[in-house]
């Protein structure tokens, strides 16, 4: 089979554009993943591990930490709201959302998160509130 140099050039150009697009999209997905991991780590720091572990088991958080824990949980809910919005607008991939969603739902079903959500529900968008109510027993 005989290919002209022009056909090979066109094929090579198309392949080059595809490879560039794929690399760009892959890098952007990695950037988004890292950005949201960093945002979570800014909210729940190593100093928070003890109360977070208790809250995830629905064990009582020490009274002297309750206010700070509620503030952190509200920040977490705001992060989830942002992620949910980006997912609903197709700005983050289905694959990434499927990775995050089980842990998000787990946290949404903790007593502390439910309490904070109910206290601040009017601060969130309607579609986010509907989704939270669908996936949790609020």
GROMACS .gro file of N, CA and C in nm:
model
  414
    1UNK      N    1   0.085  -0.117   0.000
    1UNK     CA    2   0.000   0.000   0.000
    1UNK      C    3   0.090   0.123   0.000
    2UNK      N    4   0.051   0.220  -0.075
    2UNK     CA    5   0.133   0.339  -0.094
    2UNK      C    6   0.063   0.460  -0.031
    3UNK      N    7   0.134   0.531   0.056
    3UNK     CA    8   0.084   0.654   0.116
    3UNK      C    9   0.167   0.770   0.066
    4UNK      N   10   0.103   0.879   0.034
    4UNK     CA   11   0.177   0.997  -0.008
    4UNK      C   12   0.234   1.067   0.114
    5UNK      N   13   0.334   1.145   0.093
    5UNK     CA   14   0.394   1.222   0.202
    5UNK      C   15   0.292   1.317   0.263
    6UNK      N   16   0.203   1.369   0.180
    6UNK     CA   17   0.100   1.460   0.231
    6UNK      C   18   0.006   1.387   0.326
    7UNK      N   19  -0.036   1.266   0.291
    7UNK     CA   20  -0.126   1.189   0.376
    7UNK      C   21  -0.057   1.155   0.508
    8UNK      N   22   0.068   1.117   0.501
    8UNK     CA   23   0.144   1.086   0.623
    8UNK      C   24   0.157   1.211   0.709
    9UNK      N   25   0.181   1.326   0.645
    9UNK     CA   26   0.191   1.452   0.718
    9UNK      C   27   0.061   1.489   0.786
   10UNK      N   28  -0.050   1.472   0.716
   10UNK     CA   29  -0.181   1.503   0.774
   10UNK      C   30  -0.211   1.409   0.891
   11UNK      N   31  -0.182   1.281   0.871
   11UNK     CA   32  -0.203   1.183   0.978
   11UNK      C   33  -0.116   1.219   1.099
   12UNK      N   34   0.006   1.254   1.074
   12UNK     CA   35   0.097   1.291   1.183
   12UNK      C   36   0.049   1.416   1.256
   13UNK      N   37  -0.001   1.513   1.180
   13UNK     CA   38  -0.053   1.635   1.243
   13UNK      C   39  -0.174   1.606   1.330
   14UNK      N   40  -0.264   1.523   1.280
   14UNK     CA   41  -0.384   1.486   1.356
   14UNK      C   42  -0.344   1.412   1.483
   15UNK      N   43  -0.251   1.321   1.469
   15UNK     CA   44  -0.203   1.245   1.585
   15UNK      C   45  -0.136   1.340   1.686
   16UNK      N   46  -0.061   1.435   1.637
   16UNK     CA   47   0.004   1.533   1.725
   16UNK      C   48  -0.096   1.618   1.801
   17UNK      N   49  -0.200   1.664   1.732
   17UNK     CA   50  -0.304   1.745   1.797
   17UNK      C   51  -0.377   1.660   1.901
   18UNK      N   52  -0.410   1.537   1.867
   18UNK     CA   53  -0.477   1.448   1.962
   18UNK      C   54  -0.391   1.426   2.086
   19UNK      N   55  -0.263   1.398   2.066
   19UNK     CA   56  -0.172   1.374   2.179
   19UNK      C   57  -0.161   1.498   2.267
   20UNK      N   58  -0.156   1.614   2.206
   20UNK     CA   59  -0.147   1.739   2.282
   20UNK      C   60  -0.274   1.762   2.364
   21UNK      N   61  -0.389   1.739   2.303
   21UNK     CA   62  -0.517   1.755   2.374
   21UNK      C   63  -0.528   1.655   2.489
   22UNK      N   64  -0.492   1.531   2.463
   22UNK     CA   65  -0.501   1.428   2.567
   22UNK      C   66  -0.409   1.464   2.684
   23UNK      N   67  -0.288   1.508   2.655
   23UNK     CA   68  -0.194   1.546   2.760
   23UNK      C   69  -0.248   1.665   2.840
   24UNK      N   70  -0.302   1.763   2.771
   24UNK     CA   71  -0.356   1.882   2.837
   24UNK      C   72  -0.472   1.843   2.930
   25UNK      N   73  -0.566   1.765   2.880
   25UNK     CA   74  -0.682   1.724   2.959
   25UNK      C   75  -0.637   1.640   3.079
   26UNK      N   76  -0.544   1.549   3.058
   26UNK     CA   77  -0.494   1.467   3.168
   26UNK      C   78  -0.429   1.553   3.275
   27UNK      N   79  -0.350   1.651   3.233
   27UNK     CA   80  -0.285   1.740   3.329
   27UNK      C   81  -0.387   1.824   3.405
   28UNK      N   82  -0.491   1.870   3.337
   28UNK     CA   83  -0.595   1.949   3.403
   28UNK      C   84  -0.670   1.864   3.505
   29UNK      N   85  -0.699   1.740   3.470
   29UNK     CA   86  -0.766   1.650   3.565
   29UNK      C   87  -0.680   1.628   3.689
   30UNK      N   88  -0.551   1.611   3.668
   30UNK     CA   89  -0.459   1.594   3.780
   30UNK      C   90  -0.454   1.722   3.864
   31UNK      N   91  -0.454   1.837   3.799
   31UNK     CA   92  -0.455   1.965   3.870
   31UNK      C   93  -0.580   1.979   3.957
   32UNK      N   94  -0.695   1.943   3.902
   32UNK     CA   95  -0.821   1.952   3.977
   32UNK      C   96  -0.816   1.858   4.097
   33UNK      N   97  -0.772   1.736   4.074
   33UNK     CA   98  -0.762   1.639   4.183
   33UNK      C   99  -0.674   1.695   4.295
   34UNK      N  100  -0.557   1.743   4.259
   34UNK     CA  101  -0.462   1.794   4.359
   34UNK      C  102  -0.516   1.917   4.429
   35UNK      N  103  -0.583   2.005   4.356
   35UNK     CA  104  -0.642   2.125   4.415
   35UNK      C  105  -0.742   2.089   4.525
   36UNK      N  106  -0.828   1.991   4.498
   36UNK     CA  107  -0.930   1.955   4.596
   36UNK      C  108  -0.875   1.871   4.710
   37UNK      N  109  -0.772   1.795   4.686
   37UNK     CA  110  -0.704   1.726   4.796
   37UNK      C  111  -0.642   1.831   4.888
   38UNK      N  112  -0.579   1.931   4.828
   38UNK     CA  113  -0.519   2.039   4.909
   38UNK      C  114  -0.624   2.117   4.986
   39UNK      N  115  -0.738   2.145   4.924
   39UNK     CA  116  -0.845   2.216   4.993
   39UNK      C  117  -0.895   2.136   5.113
   40UNK      N  118  -0.913   2.005   5.094
   40UNK     CA  119  -0.956   1.921   5.206
   40UNK      C  120  -0.852   1.924   5.317
   41UNK      N  121  -0.724   1.910   5.280
   41UNK     CA  122  -0.617   1.908   5.379
   41UNK      C  123  -0.600   2.042   5.451
   42UNK      N  124  -0.645   2.151   5.391
   42UNK     CA  125  -0.644   2.280   5.460
   42UNK      C  126  -0.756   2.287   5.564
   43UNK      N  127  -0.863   2.215   5.539
   43UNK     CA  128  -0.976   2.215   5.632
   43UNK      C  129  -0.951   2.117   5.746
   44UNK      N  130  -0.925   1.993   5.711
   44UNK     CA  131  -0.901   1.889   5.811
   44UNK      C  132  -0.750   1.865   5.817
   45UNK      N  133  -0.690   1.924   5.917
   45UNK     CA  134  -0.544   1.920   5.933
   45UNK      C  135  -0.505   1.804   6.026
   46UNK      N  136  -0.377   1.774   6.036
   46UNK     CA  137  -0.335   1.669   6.130
   46UNK      C  138  -0.382   1.694   6.274
   47UNK      N  139  -0.397   1.820   6.312
   47UNK     CA  140  -0.445   1.853   6.447
   47UNK      C  141  -0.591   1.813   6.468
   48UNK      N  142  -0.663   1.791   6.358
   48UNK     CA  143  -0.805   1.758   6.365
   48UNK      C  144  -0.834   1.608   6.363
   49UNK      N  145  -0.734   1.529   6.345
   49UNK     CA  146  -0.755   1.385   6.325
   49UNK      C  147  -0.833   1.320   6.439
   50UNK      N  148  -0.805   1.358   6.561
   50UNK     CA  149  -0.871   1.293   6.675
   50UNK      C  150  -1.021   1.321   6.676
   51UNK      N  151  -1.061   1.448   6.668
   51UNK     CA  152  -1.205   1.476   6.670
   51UNK      C  153  -1.273   1.426   6.543
   52UNK      N  154  -1.201   1.432   6.428
   52UNK     CA  155  -1.260   1.383   6.302
   52UNK      C  156  -1.288   1.233   6.313
   53UNK      N  157  -1.193   1.159   6.368
   53UNK     CA  158  -1.211   1.015   6.386
   53UNK      C  159  -1.332   0.988   6.475
   54UNK      N  160  -1.346   1.062   6.583
   54UNK     CA  161  -1.462   1.047   6.672
   54UNK      C  162  -1.592   1.079   6.598
   55UNK      N  163  -1.591   1.190   6.526
   55UNK     CA  164  -1.712   1.232   6.454
   55UNK      C  165  -1.752   1.130   6.348
   56UNK      N  166  -1.654   1.069   6.283
   56UNK     CA  167  -1.684   0.971   6.179
   56UNK      C  168  -1.743   0.843   6.237
   57UNK      N  169  -1.719   0.819   6.365
   57UNK     CA  170  -1.779   0.703   6.432
   57UNK      C  171  -1.905   0.741   6.509
   58UNK      N  172  -1.948   0.866   6.496
   58UNK     CA  173  -2.062   0.920   6.570
   58UNK      C  174  -2.042   0.915   6.721
   59UNK      N  175  -1.916   0.919   6.762
   59UNK     CA  176  -1.884   0.932   6.903
   59UNK      C  177  -1.882   1.081   6.938
   60UNK      N  178  -1.908   1.114   7.065
   60UNK     CA  179  -1.910   1.256   7.102
   60UNK      C  180  -1.772   1.321   7.089
   61UNK      N  181  -1.774   1.442   7.039
   61UNK     CA  182  -1.653   1.523   7.029
   61UNK      C  183  -1.640   1.597   7.162
   62UNK      N  184  -1.518   1.610   7.217
   62UNK     CA  185  -1.502   1.683   7.343
   62UNK      C  186  -1.567   1.822   7.337
   63UNK      N  187  -1.640   1.856   7.444
   63UNK     CA  188  -1.717   1.981   7.447
   63UNK      C  189  -1.632   2.103   7.411
   64UNK      N  190  -1.510   2.107   7.460
   64UNK     CA  191  -1.425   2.224   7.435
   64UNK      C  192  -1.386   2.237   7.287
   65UNK      N  193  -1.404   2.132   7.209
   65UNK     CA  194  -1.371   2.135   7.067
   65UNK      C  195  -1.494   2.149   6.977
   66UNK      N  196  -1.612   2.140   7.033
   66UNK     CA  197  -1.735   2.137   6.953
   66UNK      C  198  -1.747   2.255   6.857
   67UNK      N  199  -1.727   2.376   6.907
   67UNK     CA  200  -1.745   2.493   6.822
   67UNK      C  201  -1.648   2.491   6.704
   68UNK      N  202  -1.524   2.464   6.733
   68UNK     CA  203  -1.422   2.458   6.626
   68UNK      C  204  -1.453   2.345   6.527
   69UNK      N  205  -1.500   2.233   6.577
   69UNK     CA  206  -1.535   2.120   6.491
   69UNK      C  207  -1.651   2.156   6.399
   70UNK      N  208  -1.748   2.225   6.452
   70UNK     CA  209  -1.863   2.265   6.371
   70UNK      C  210  -1.819   2.363   6.261
   71UNK      N  211  -1.729   2.453   6.293
   71UNK     CA  212  -1.677   2.546   6.192
   71UNK      C  213  -1.604   2.467   6.082
   72UNK      N  214  -1.524   2.372   6.121
   72UNK     CA  215  -1.451   2.290   6.023
   72UNK      C  216  -1.549   2.208   5.938
   73UNK      N  217  -1.654   2.155   6.001
   73UNK     CA  218  -1.751   2.076   5.926
   73UNK      C  219  -1.827   2.165   5.828
   74UNK      N  220  -1.856   2.288   5.867
   74UNK     CA  221  -1.920   2.381   5.775
   74UNK      C  222  -1.828   2.410   5.656
   75UNK      N  223  -1.700   2.427   5.682
   75UNK     CA  224  -1.604   2.448   5.573
   75UNK      C  225  -1.600   2.325   5.482
   76UNK      N  226  -1.606   2.206   5.542
   76UNK     CA  227  -1.610   2.083   5.463
   76UNK      C  228  -1.735   2.079   5.376
   77UNK      N  229  -1.849   2.114   5.433
   77UNK     CA  230  -1.973   2.116   5.355
   77UNK      C  231  -1.965   2.215   5.239
   78UNK      N  232  -1.902   2.328   5.263
   78UNK     CA  233  -1.884   2.424   5.154
   78UNK      C  234  -1.796   2.366   5.043
   79UNK      N  235  -1.695   2.292   5.081
   79UNK     CA  236  -1.609   2.226   4.983
   79UNK      C  237  -1.690   2.123   4.903
   80UNK      N  238  -1.769   2.044   4.970
   80UNK     CA  239  -1.852   1.944   4.902
   80UNK      C  240  -1.953   2.012   4.811
   81UNK      N  241  -2.009   2.123   4.854
   81UNK     CA  242  -2.102   2.199   4.771
   81UNK      C  243  -2.033   2.243   4.642
   82UNK      N  244  -1.912   2.292   4.655
   82UNK     CA  245  -1.835   2.334   4.539
   82UNK      C  246  -1.808   2.215   4.446
   83UNK      N  247  -1.766   2.104   4.503
   83UNK     CA  248  -1.739   1.984   4.422
   83UNK      C  249  -1.867   1.936   4.353
   84UNK      N  250  -1.977   1.935   4.426
   84UNK     CA  251  -2.105   1.892   4.369
   84UNK      C  252  -2.145   1.983   4.254
   85UNK      N  253  -2.129   2.113   4.272
   85UNK     CA  254  -2.162   2.207   4.165
   85UNK      C  255  -2.075   2.181   4.042
   86UNK      N  256  -1.946   2.166   4.063
   86UNK     CA  257  -1.855   2.141   3.950
   86UNK      C  258  -1.891   2.012   3.879
   87UNK      N  259  -1.927   1.910   3.955
   87UNK     CA  260  -1.968   1.784   3.893
   87UNK      C  261  -2.097   1.803   3.813
   88UNK      N  262  -2.194   1.872   3.872
   88UNK     CA  263  -2.322   1.890   3.803
   88UNK      C  264  -2.308   1.975   3.677
   89UNK      N  265  -2.206   2.058   3.671
   89UNK     CA  266  -2.179   2.140   3.553
   89UNK      C  267  -2.080   2.072   3.458
   90UNK      N  268  -2.045   1.948   3.489
   90UNK     CA  269  -1.951   1.868   3.409
   90UNK      C  270  -1.811   1.931   3.400
   91UNK      N  271  -1.774   1.996   3.509
   91UNK     CA  272  -1.642   2.059   3.514
   91UNK      C  273  -1.541   1.970   3.585
   92UNK      N  274  -1.590   1.866   3.651
   92UNK     CA  275  -1.502   1.759   3.698
   92UNK      C  276  -1.558   1.629   3.642
   93UNK      N  277  -1.472   1.535   3.625
   93UNK     CA  278  -1.510   1.412   3.556
   93UNK      C  279  -1.598   1.321   3.641
   94UNK      N  280  -1.674   1.241   3.572
   94UNK     CA  281  -1.757   1.138   3.636
   94UNK      C  282  -1.667   1.043   3.716
   95UNK      N  283  -1.554   1.011   3.661
   95UNK     CA  284  -1.459   0.919   3.726
   95UNK      C  285  -1.411   0.974   3.859
   96UNK      N  286  -1.377   1.104   3.863
   96UNK     CA  287  -1.331   1.166   3.987
   96UNK      C  288  -1.446   1.173   4.088
   97UNK      N  289  -1.564   1.211   4.042
   97UNK     CA  290  -1.679   1.218   4.131
   97UNK      C  291  -1.709   1.081   4.191
   98UNK      N  292  -1.700   0.976   4.111
   98UNK     CA  293  -1.724   0.840   4.163
   98UNK      C  294  -1.620   0.801   4.268
   99UNK      N  295  -1.500   0.854   4.256
   99UNK     CA  296  -1.395   0.829   4.356
   99UNK      C  297  -1.429   0.898   4.487
  100UNK      N  298  -1.473   1.023   4.480
  100UNK     CA  299  -1.499   1.103   4.600
  100UNK      C  300  -1.633   1.072   4.665
  101UNK      N  301  -1.734   1.042   4.586
  101UNK     CA  302  -1.873   1.034   4.632
  101UNK      C  303  -1.895   0.941   4.752
  102UNK      N  304  -1.842   0.819   4.754
  102UNK     CA  305  -1.869   0.733   4.870
  102UNK      C  306  -1.822   0.794   5.003
  103UNK      N  307  -1.705   0.855   5.004
  103UNK     CA  308  -1.656   0.916   5.128
  103UNK      C  309  -1.736   1.040   5.165
  104UNK      N  310  -1.776   1.116   5.064
  104UNK     CA  311  -1.860   1.233   5.090
  104UNK      C  312  -1.992   1.189   5.154
  105UNK      N  313  -2.054   1.088   5.096
  105UNK     CA  314  -2.181   1.039   5.150
  105UNK      C  315  -2.164   0.985   5.291
  106UNK      N  316  -2.053   0.917   5.314
  106UNK     CA  317  -2.025   0.867   5.449
  106UNK      C  318  -2.023   0.982   5.549
  107UNK      N  319  -1.951   1.089   5.516
  107UNK     CA  320  -1.941   1.204   5.607
  107UNK      C  321  -2.077   1.271   5.622
  108UNK      N  322  -2.151   1.286   5.513
  108UNK     CA  323  -2.283   1.350   5.520
  108UNK      C  324  -2.377   1.275   5.613
  109UNK      N  325  -2.353   1.147   5.634
  109UNK     CA  326  -2.439   1.066   5.719
  109UNK      C  327  -2.394   1.060   5.864
  110UNK      N  328  -2.291   1.135   5.899
  110UNK     CA  329  -2.250   1.140   6.040
  110UNK      C  330  -2.338   1.239   6.115
  111UNK      N  331  -2.351   1.217   6.242
  111UNK     CA  332  -2.436   1.304   6.325
  111UNK      C  333  -2.388   1.449   6.323
  112UNK      N  334  -2.257   1.469   6.335
  112UNK     CA  335  -2.203   1.605   6.336
  112UNK      C  336  -2.232   1.677   6.205
  113UNK      N  337  -2.212   1.611   6.095
  113UNK     CA  338  -2.235   1.673   5.965
  113UNK      C  339  -2.384   1.704   5.947
  114UNK      N  340  -2.470   1.612   5.986
  114UNK     CA  341  -2.614   1.636   5.975
  114UNK      C  342  -2.655   1.759   6.057
  115UNK      N  343  -2.602   1.767   6.178
  115UNK     CA  344  -2.633   1.880   6.266
  115UNK      C  345  -2.591   2.012   6.202
  116UNK      N  346  -2.469   2.016   6.152
  116UNK     CA  347  -2.417   2.139   6.091
  116UNK      C  348  -2.494   2.172   5.964
  117UNK      N  349  -2.525   2.070   5.885
  117UNK     CA  350  -2.601   2.094   5.762
  117UNK      C  351  -2.737   2.155   5.792
  118UNK      N  352  -2.808   2.099   5.888
  118UNK     CA  353  -2.942   2.149   5.922
  118UNK      C  354  -2.933   2.294   5.972
  119UNK      N  355  -2.831   2.323   6.052
  119UNK     CA  356  -2.815   2.460   6.105
  119UNK      C  357  -2.786   2.562   5.994
  120UNK      N  358  -2.721   2.518   5.887
  120UNK     CA  359  -2.675   2.610   5.783
  120UNK      C  360  -2.736   2.582   5.646
  121UNK      N  361  -2.839   2.502   5.641
  121UNK     CA  362  -2.896   2.458   5.514
  121UNK      C  363  -2.934   2.575   5.423
  122UNK      N  364  -2.983   2.682   5.481
  122UNK     CA  365  -3.027   2.797   5.400
  122UNK      C  366  -2.910   2.870   5.333
  123UNK      N  367  -2.787   2.834   5.367
  123UNK     CA  368  -2.670   2.897   5.307
  123UNK      C  369  -2.625   2.825   5.179
  124UNK      N  370  -2.685   2.711   5.150
  124UNK     CA  371  -2.646   2.630   5.035
  124UNK      C  372  -2.750   2.642   4.924
  125UNK      N  373  -2.709   2.605   4.804
  125UNK     CA  374  -2.800   2.605   4.691
  125UNK      C  375  -2.905   2.495   4.701
  126UNK      N  376  -3.018   2.519   4.637
  126UNK     CA  377  -3.131   2.425   4.646
  126UNK      C  378  -3.096   2.287   4.591
  127UNK      N  379  -3.026   2.280   4.478
  127UNK     CA  380  -2.997   2.148   4.422
  127UNK      C  381  -2.900   2.071   4.511
  128UNK      N  382  -2.807   2.140   4.574
  128UNK     CA  383  -2.716   2.074   4.667
  128UNK      C  384  -2.794   2.021   4.787
  129UNK      N  385  -2.883   2.101   4.841
  129UNK     CA  386  -2.963   2.056   4.956
  129UNK      C  387  -3.048   1.935   4.921
  130UNK      N  388  -3.108   1.936   4.802
  130UNK     CA  389  -3.186   1.819   4.759
  130UNK      C  390  -3.098   1.695   4.753
  131UNK      N  391  -2.978   1.710   4.695
  131UNK     CA  392  -2.887   1.597   4.683
  131UNK      C  393  -2.846   1.546   4.821
  132UNK      N  394  -2.811   1.635   4.912
  132UNK     CA  395  -2.773   1.594   5.048
  132UNK      C  396  -2.886   1.517   5.113
  133UNK      N  397  -3.008   1.565   5.098
  133UNK     CA  398  -3.122   1.495   5.156
  133UNK      C  399  -3.146   1.359   5.091
  134UNK      N  400  -3.115   1.347   4.962
  134UNK     CA  401  -3.129   1.217   4.892
  134UNK      C  402  -3.030   1.114   4.944
  135UNK      N  403  -2.907   1.156   4.970
  135UNK     CA  404  -2.801   1.060   5.003
  135UNK      C  405  -2.779   1.044   5.153
  136UNK      N  406  -2.846   1.124   5.233
  136UNK     CA  407  -2.832   1.111   5.377
  136UNK      C  408  -2.969   1.107   5.441
  137UNK      N  409  -2.972   1.075   5.564
  137UNK     CA  410  -3.098   1.067   5.636
  137UNK      C  411  -3.124   1.196   5.713
  138UNK      N  412  -3.106   1.310   5.648
  138UNK     CA  413  -3.130   1.440   5.712
  138UNK      C  414  -3.277   1.468   5.706
   0.00000   0.00000   0.00000
